[in-house]
C-alpha positions as a printed NumPy array, in Angstrom:
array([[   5.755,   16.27 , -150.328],
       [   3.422,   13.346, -149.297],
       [   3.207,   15.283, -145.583],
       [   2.066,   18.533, -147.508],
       [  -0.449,   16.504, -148.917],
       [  -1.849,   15.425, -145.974],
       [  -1.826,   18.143, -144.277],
       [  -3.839,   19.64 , -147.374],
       [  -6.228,   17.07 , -147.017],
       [  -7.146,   17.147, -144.153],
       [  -7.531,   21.324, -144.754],
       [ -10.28 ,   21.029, -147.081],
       [ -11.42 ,   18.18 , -144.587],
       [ -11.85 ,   20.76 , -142.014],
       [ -13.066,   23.355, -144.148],
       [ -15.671,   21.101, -146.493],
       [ -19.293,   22.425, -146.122],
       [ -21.546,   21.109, -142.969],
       [ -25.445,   21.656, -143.607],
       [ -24.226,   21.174, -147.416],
       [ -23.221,   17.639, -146.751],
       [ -26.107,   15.152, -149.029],
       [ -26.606,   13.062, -145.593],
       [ -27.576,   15.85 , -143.777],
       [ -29.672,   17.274, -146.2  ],
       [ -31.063,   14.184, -146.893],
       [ -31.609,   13.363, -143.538],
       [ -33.743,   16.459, -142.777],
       [ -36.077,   16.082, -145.793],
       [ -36.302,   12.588, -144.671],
       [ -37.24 ,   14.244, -141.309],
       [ -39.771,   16.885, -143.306],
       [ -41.551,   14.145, -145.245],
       [ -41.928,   11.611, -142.087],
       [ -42.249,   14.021, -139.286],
       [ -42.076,   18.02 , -139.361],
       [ -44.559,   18.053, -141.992],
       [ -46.805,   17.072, -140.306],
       [ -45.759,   18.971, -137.333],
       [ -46.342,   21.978, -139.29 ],
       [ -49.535,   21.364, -140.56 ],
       [ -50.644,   20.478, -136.73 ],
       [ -48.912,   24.183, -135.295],
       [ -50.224,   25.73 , -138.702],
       [ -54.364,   24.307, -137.707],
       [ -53.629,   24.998, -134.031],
       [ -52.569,   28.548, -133.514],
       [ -52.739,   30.589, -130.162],
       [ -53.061,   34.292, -129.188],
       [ -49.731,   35.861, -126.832],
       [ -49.579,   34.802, -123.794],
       [ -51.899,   32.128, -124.025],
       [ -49.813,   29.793, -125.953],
       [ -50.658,   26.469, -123.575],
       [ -51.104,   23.95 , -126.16 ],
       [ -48.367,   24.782, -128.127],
       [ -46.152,   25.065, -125.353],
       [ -47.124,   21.717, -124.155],
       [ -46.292,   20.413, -127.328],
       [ -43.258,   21.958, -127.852],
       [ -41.806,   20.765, -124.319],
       [ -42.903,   17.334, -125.31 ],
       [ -40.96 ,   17.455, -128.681],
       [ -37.685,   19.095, -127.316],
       [ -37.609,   16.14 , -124.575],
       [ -37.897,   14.008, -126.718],
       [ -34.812,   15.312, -128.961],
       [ -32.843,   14.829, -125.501],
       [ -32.902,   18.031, -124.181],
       [ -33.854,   18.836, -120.348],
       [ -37.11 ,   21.015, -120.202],
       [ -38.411,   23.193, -117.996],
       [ -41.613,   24.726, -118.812],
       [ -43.675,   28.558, -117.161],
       [ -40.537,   30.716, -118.17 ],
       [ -42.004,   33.242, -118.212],
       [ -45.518,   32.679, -118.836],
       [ -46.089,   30.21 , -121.422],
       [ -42.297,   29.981, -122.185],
       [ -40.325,   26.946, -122.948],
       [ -36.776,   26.326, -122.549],
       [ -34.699,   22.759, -123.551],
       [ -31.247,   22.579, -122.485],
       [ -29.013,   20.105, -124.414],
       [ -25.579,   19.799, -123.521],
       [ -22.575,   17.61 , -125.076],
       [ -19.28 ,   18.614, -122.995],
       [ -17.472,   21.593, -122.283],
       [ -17.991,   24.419, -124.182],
       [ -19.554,   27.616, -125.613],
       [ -23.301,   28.04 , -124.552],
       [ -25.834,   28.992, -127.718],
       [ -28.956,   30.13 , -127.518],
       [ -31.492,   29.421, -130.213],
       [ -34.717,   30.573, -130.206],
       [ -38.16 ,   30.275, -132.087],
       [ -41.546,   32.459, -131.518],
       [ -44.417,   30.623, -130.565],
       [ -48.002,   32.858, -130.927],
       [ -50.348,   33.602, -133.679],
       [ -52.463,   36.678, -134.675],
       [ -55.846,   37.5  , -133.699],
       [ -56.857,   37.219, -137.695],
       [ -59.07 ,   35.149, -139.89 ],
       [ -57.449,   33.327, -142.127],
       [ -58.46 ,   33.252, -145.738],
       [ -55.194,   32.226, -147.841],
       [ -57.594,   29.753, -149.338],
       [ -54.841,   27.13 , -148.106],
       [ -56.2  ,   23.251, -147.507],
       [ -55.006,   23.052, -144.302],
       [ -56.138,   26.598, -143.099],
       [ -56.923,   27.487, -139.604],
       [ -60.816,   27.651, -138.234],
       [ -59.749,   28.353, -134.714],
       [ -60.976,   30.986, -132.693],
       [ -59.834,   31.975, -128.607],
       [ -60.981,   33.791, -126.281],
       [ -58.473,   36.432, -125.699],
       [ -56.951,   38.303, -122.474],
       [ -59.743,   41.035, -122.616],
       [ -62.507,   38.053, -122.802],
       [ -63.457,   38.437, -126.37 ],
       [ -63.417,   35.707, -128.754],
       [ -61.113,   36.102, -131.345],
       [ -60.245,   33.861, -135.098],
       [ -56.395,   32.747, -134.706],
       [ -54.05 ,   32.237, -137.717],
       [ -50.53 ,   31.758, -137.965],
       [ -50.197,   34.712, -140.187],
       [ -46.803,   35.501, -139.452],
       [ -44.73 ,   32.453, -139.503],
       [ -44.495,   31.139, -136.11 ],
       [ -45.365,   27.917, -137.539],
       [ -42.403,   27.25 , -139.408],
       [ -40.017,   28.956, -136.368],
       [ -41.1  ,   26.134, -133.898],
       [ -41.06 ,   23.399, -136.124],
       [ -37.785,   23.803, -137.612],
       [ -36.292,   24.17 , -134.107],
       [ -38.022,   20.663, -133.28 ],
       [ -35.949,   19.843, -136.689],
       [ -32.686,   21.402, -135.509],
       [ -32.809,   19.556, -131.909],
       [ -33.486,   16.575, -133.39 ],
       [ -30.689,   16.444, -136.167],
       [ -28.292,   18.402, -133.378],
       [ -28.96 ,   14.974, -130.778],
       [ -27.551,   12.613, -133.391],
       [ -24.28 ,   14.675, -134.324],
       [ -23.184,   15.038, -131.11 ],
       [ -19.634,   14.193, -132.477],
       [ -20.022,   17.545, -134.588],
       [ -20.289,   19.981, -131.487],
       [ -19.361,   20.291, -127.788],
       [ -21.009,   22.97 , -125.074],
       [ -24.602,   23.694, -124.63 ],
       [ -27.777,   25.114, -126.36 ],
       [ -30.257,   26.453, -125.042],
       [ -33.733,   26.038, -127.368],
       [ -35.716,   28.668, -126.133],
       [ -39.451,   28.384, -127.191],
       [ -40.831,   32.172, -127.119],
       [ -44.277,   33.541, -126.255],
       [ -46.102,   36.751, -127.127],
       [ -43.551,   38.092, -129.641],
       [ -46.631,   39.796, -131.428],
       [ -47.165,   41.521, -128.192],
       [ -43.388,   42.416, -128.265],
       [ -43.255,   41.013, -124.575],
       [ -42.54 ,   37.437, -124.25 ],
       [ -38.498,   37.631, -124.648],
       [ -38.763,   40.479, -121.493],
       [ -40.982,   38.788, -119.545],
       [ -38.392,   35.446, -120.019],
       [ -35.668,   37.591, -119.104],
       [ -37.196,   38.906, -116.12 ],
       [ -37.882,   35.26 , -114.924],
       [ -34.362,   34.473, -114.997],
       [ -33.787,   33.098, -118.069],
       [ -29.743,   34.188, -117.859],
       [ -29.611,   33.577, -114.167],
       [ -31.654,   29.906, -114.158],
       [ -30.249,   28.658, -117.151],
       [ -27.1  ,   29.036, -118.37 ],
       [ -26.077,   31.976, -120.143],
       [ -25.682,   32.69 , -123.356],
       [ -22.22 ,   33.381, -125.484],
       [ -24.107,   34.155, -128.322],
       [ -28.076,   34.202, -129.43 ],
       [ -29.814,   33.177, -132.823],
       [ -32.883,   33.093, -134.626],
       [ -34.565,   33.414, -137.848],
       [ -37.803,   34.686, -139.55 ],
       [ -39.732,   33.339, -142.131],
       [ -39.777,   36.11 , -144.782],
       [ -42.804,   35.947, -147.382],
       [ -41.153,   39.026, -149.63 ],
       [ -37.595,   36.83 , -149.886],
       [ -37.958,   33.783, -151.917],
       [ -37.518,   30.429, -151.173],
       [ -33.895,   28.93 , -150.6  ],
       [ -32.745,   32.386, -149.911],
       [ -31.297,   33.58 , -146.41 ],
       [ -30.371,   37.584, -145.616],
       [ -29.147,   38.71 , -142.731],
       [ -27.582,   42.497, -142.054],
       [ -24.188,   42.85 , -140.399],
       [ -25.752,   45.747, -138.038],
       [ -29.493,   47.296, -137.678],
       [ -31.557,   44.509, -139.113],
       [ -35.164,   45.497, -137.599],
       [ -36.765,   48.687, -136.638],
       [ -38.166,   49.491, -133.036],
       [ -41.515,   49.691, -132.209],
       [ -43.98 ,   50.848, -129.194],
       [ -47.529,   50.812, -129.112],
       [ -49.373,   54.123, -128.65 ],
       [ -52.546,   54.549, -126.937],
       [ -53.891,   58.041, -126.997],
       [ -57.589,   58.329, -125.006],
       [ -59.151,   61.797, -126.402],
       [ -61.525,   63.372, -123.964],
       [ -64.495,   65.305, -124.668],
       [ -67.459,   66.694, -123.688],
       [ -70.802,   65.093, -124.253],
       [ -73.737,   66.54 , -126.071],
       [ -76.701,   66.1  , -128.64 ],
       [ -75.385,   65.528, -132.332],
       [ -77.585,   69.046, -133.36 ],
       [ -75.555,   70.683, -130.542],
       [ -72.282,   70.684, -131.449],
       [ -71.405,   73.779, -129.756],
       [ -72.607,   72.535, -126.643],
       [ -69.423,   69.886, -126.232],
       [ -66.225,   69.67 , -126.959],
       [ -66.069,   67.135, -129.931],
       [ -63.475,   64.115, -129.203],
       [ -63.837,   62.983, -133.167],
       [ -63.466,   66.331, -134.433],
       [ -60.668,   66.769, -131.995],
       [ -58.976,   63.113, -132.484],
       [ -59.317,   63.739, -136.307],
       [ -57.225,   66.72 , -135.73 ],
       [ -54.552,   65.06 , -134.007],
       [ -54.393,   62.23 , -136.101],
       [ -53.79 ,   64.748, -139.303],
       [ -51.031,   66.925, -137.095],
       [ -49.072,   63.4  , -136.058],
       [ -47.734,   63.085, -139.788],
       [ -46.162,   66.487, -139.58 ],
       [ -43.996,   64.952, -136.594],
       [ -42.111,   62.803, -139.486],
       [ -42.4  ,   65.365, -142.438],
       [ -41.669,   68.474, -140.521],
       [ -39.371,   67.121, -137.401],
       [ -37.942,   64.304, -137.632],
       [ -34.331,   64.18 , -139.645],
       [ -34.802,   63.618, -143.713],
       [ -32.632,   61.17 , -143.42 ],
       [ -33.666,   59.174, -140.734],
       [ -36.381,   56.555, -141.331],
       [ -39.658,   57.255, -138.812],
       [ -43.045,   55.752, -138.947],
       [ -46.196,   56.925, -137.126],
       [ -49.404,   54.885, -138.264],
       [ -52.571,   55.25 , -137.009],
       [ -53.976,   51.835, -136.958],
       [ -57.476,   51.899, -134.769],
       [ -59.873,   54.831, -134.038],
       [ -62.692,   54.381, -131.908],
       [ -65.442,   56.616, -130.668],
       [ -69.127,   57.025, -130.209],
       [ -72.344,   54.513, -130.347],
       [ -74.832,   56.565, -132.089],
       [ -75.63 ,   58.665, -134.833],
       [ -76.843,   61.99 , -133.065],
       [ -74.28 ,   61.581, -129.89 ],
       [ -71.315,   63.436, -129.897],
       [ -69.304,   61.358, -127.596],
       [ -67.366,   62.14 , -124.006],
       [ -64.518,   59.9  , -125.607],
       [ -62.263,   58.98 , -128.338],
       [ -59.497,   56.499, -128.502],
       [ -56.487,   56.178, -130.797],
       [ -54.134,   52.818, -131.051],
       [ -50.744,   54.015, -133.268],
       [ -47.607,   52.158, -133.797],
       [ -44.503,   54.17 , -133.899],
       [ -40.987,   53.004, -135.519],
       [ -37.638,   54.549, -135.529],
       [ -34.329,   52.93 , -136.787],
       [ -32.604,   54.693, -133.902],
       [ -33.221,   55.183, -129.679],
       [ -32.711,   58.811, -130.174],
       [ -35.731,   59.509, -133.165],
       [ -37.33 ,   56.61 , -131.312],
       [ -37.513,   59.312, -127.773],
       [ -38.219,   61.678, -129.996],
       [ -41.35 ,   60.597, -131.626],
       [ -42.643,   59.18 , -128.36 ],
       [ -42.373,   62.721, -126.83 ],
       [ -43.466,   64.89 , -130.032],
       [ -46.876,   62.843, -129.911],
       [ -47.607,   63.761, -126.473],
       [ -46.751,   67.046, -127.268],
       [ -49.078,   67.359, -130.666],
       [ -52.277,   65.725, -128.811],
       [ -52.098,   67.824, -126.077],
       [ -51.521,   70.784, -128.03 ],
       [ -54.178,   70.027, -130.205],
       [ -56.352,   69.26 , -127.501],
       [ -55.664,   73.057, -126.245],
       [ -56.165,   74.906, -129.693],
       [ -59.925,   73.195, -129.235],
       [ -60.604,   74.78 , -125.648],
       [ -60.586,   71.439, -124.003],
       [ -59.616,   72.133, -120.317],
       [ -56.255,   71.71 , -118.954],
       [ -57.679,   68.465, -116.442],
       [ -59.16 ,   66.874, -119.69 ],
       [ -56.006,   66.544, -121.988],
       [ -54.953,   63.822, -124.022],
       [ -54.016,   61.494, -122.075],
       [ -50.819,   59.278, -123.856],
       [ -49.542,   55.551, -123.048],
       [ -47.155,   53.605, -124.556],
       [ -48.438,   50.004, -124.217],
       [ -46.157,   47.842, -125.541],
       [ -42.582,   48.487, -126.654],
       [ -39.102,   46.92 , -128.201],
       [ -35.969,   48.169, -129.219],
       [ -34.104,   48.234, -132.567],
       [ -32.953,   44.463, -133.417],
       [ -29.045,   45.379, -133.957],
       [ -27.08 ,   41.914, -135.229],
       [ -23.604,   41.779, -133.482],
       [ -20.921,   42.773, -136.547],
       [ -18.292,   40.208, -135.853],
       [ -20.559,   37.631, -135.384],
       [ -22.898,   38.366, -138.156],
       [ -20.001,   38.347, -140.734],
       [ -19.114,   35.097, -139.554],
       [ -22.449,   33.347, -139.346],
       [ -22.962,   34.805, -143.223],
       [ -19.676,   33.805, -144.493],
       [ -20.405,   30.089, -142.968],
       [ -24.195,   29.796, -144.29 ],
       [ -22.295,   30.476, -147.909],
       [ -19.802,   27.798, -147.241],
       [ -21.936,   25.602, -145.58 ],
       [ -25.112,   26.512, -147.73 ],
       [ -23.746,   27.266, -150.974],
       [ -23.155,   30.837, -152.148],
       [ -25.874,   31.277, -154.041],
       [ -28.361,   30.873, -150.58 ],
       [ -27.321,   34.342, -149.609],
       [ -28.655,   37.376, -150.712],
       [ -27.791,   41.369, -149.682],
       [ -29.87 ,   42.112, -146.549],
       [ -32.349,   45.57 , -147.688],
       [ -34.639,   46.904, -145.364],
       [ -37.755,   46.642, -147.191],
       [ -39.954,   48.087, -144.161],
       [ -39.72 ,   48.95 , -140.41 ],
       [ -41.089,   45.526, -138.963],
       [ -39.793,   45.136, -135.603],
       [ -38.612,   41.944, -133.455],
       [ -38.57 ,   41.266, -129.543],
       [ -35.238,   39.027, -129.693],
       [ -33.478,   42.829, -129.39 ],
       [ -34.241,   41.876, -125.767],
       [ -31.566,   39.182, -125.674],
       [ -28.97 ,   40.808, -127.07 ],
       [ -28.967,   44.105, -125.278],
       [ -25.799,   45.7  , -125.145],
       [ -25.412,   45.828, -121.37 ],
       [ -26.058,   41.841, -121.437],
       [ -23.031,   41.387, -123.337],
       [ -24.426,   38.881, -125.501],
       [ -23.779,   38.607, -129.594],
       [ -26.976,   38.312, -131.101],
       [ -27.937,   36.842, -135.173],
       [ -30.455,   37.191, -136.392],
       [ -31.428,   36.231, -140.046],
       [ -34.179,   35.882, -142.605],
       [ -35.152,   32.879, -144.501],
       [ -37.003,   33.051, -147.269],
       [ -40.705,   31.964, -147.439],
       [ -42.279,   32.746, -151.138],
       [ -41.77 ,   30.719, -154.13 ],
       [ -40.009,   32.837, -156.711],
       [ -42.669,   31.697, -159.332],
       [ -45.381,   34.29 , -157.084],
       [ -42.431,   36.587, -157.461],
       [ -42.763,   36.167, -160.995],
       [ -46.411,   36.343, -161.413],
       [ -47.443,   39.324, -159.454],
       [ -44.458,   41.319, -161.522],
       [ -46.759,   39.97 , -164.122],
       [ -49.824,   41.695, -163.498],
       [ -50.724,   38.822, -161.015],
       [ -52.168,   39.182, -157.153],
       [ -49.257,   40.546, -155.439],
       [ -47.387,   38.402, -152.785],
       [ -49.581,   38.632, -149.172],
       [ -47.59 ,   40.306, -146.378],
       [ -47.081,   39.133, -142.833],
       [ -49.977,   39.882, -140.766],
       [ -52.352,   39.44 , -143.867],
       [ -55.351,   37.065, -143.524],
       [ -53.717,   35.775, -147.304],
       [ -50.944,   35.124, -145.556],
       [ -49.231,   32.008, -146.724],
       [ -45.43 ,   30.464, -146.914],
       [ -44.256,   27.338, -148.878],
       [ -43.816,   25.12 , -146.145],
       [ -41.45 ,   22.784, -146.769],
       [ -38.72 ,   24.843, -148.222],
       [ -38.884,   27.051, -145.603],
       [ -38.686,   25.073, -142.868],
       [ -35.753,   22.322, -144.304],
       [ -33.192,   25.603, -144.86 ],
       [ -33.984,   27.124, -141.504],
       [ -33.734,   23.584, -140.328],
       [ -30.128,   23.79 , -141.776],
       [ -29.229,   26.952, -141.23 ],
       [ -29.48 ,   27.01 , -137.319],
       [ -27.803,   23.405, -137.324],
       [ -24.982,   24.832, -139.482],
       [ -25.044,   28.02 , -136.638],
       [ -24.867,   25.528, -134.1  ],
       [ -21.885,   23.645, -135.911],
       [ -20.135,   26.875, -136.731],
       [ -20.614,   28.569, -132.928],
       [ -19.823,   25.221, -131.027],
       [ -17.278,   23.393, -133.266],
       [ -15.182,   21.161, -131.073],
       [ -11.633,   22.117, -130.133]])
């Protein structure tokens, strides 16, 4: 009897909650209130645009090294990566995005950002954090440095990869292609998290398959043919004619595409012409296009060559002066390994409490370089989850007939701090616990 009780013991021993433990929490508010509060507020007044993330990265190489971890900076680009290891064992990567947003930020906030950059095409640009970076890099400076004091808790390696240019959807590629699995050791499994302003605070949600939508950037250059604003007939109009095409794209989702699988084409910048009485030689479109799936995601990218062009013809422009179609910029659906997402979500309830986790609902078609990492042809399980950024009093408020609760990428664009960054703080140390417990 008294070896059954032992043995029961030291069960619930094994299976008591991690990141729930009061010293742990403790010690990361601690940590908030002495040191990554500040830290935030710093990254939060201090953004920079993609690929041009120097200071930060500086910063952030400085911090990881001095957590314990072995840095090597220019991964790349602007990329950092901090390599901690504690024995034999599993390798984890965790990563955090770096850049901000060329916006100007107006969420009234006391510590807003003033900063402006001069930007790869040599204009000057305001700079906010307006999607969340912020809180991504500080609470990984959180997780190393509560991960370097329980090095009893775990055995193998992480790797703290410090991201550039997700905004541009190229930094984890460009890391990739500078041997970040070849360099560095690779990866078992991959994790990260995004600040979410519509979940509220405390609350993590993660999907045990597709958890964000692709997305590719669309550039569409219209040509025309020049002539006096009273002459219309006299050119081939590039407005008119981009107008046209911009009205026909929507009939690619309402007319083609599947009823029952989610597409986006939006039709975010449309530029043409300097004058009143010039019909221009020129017009150029900037879309982003999202899909749920690679198949509608091929699909759109070829329909919309097809509809410019074909527009373009119905409107007598000349075969040599056709639309001519780019995609830019580009990523992949972000699909979270099953096996591995149902056990990261059943050990954030244990370790978390049950009430931390909420159903994962697509809500919109936002889209996420880490799909890079986890590929399927690089064989590694990829996580990734959603923590929640937006007291549930705004929640409350704006169901109230109150301003409604600013979206990423808004200049309101705003996150409580503190809660935000403590539970992804504990979240990716209770990943890292979960992924790398010793044998």
């Amino acid at each position: 009897m008294k070896r059954l009780l032992l043995a029961a013991v030291a069960a619930a021993a094994l299976a008591a909650p991690v990141a729930a433990d009061p010293a742990l929490k403790s010690a990361i508010k601690a940590d908030y209130d002495a040191y990554l509060g500040p830290l935030f507020m710093h990254f939060h007044q201090t953004p920079e645009l993609s690929y041009l993330e120097t200071e930060t990265a500086k910063r952030m190489a400085a911090e990881l090294k001095k957590a314990g971890a072995t840095v090597t900076t220019g991964v790349g680009g602007t990329g950092v990566v901090g390599v901690m290891t504690n024995g034999e064992g599993p390798v984890l990567l965790l990563r955090a995005d770096m850049d901000g947003l060329p916006v100007e930020e107006k969420s009234g906030l006391p510590y807003a950002s003033k900063v402006t950059q001069k930007g790869l095409d040599g204009q000057v640009y305001p700079v906010m954090h307006a999607c969340g970076h912020d809180t991504h890099i500080t609470a990984m400076v959180g997780t190393a440095r509560r991960l370097a004091t329980m090095k009893d808790r775990w055995k193998g390696t992480i790797l703290f990869v410090v991201q550039p240019a997700e905004e541009r959807v190229g930094g984890a590629k460009a890391m990739l292609a500078d041997g970040l699995y070849t360099r560095f050791p690779k990866p078992d499994y991959a994790v990260a998290f995004h600040v979410a302003s519509n979940l509220p605070s405390g609350k993590i949600s993660a999907s045990e398959g597709l958890q964000y939508s692709s997305a590719d950037s669309v550039d569409i250059k219209v040509n025309g043919v020049g002539a006096h604003g009273a002459a219309p007939h006299a050119g081939k109009d590039p407005v008119y004619i981009a107008s046209a095409i911009v009205v026909a794209l929507q009939s690619i989702v309402s007319r083609e595409v599947g009823p029952l699988s989610p597409a986006v084409i939006t039709v975010g910048a449309f530029h043409a012409g300097h004058k009143h009485n010039i019909i221009s030689d020129r017009a150029d479109l900037q879309l982003t296009v999202r899909a749920n799936d690679e198949v509608t995601r091929a699909q759109l990218i070829a329909a919309i060559e097809r509809v410019a062009k074909n527009v373009a013809r119905a409107n007598g422009v000349a075969e040599d002066k056709l639309p001519e179609v780019k995609v830019s910029e580009g990523t992949p659906t972000t699909i979270n390994d099953g096996p591995l997402a149902r056990r990261m979500n059943a050990a954030f309830a244990r370790d978390l409490g049950p009430d931390v986790m909420i159903p994962f609902v697509q809500e919109s078609m936002g889209a996420e370089d880490f799909a890079f990492f986890v590929q399927p042809e690089l064989k590694v399980p990829g996580y990734y989850f959603g923590v929640g950024g937006t007291p549930q009093a705004a929640f409350d408020a704006a169901k109230a007939g109150g301003p409604p609760v600013p979206s990423h990428h808004s200049p309101l664009f705003k996150v409580a701090p503190e809660p935000a960054v403590k539970l992804g703080t504990e979240a990716m140390v209770s990943a890292a616990l979960e992924l790398l417990k010793p044998k």
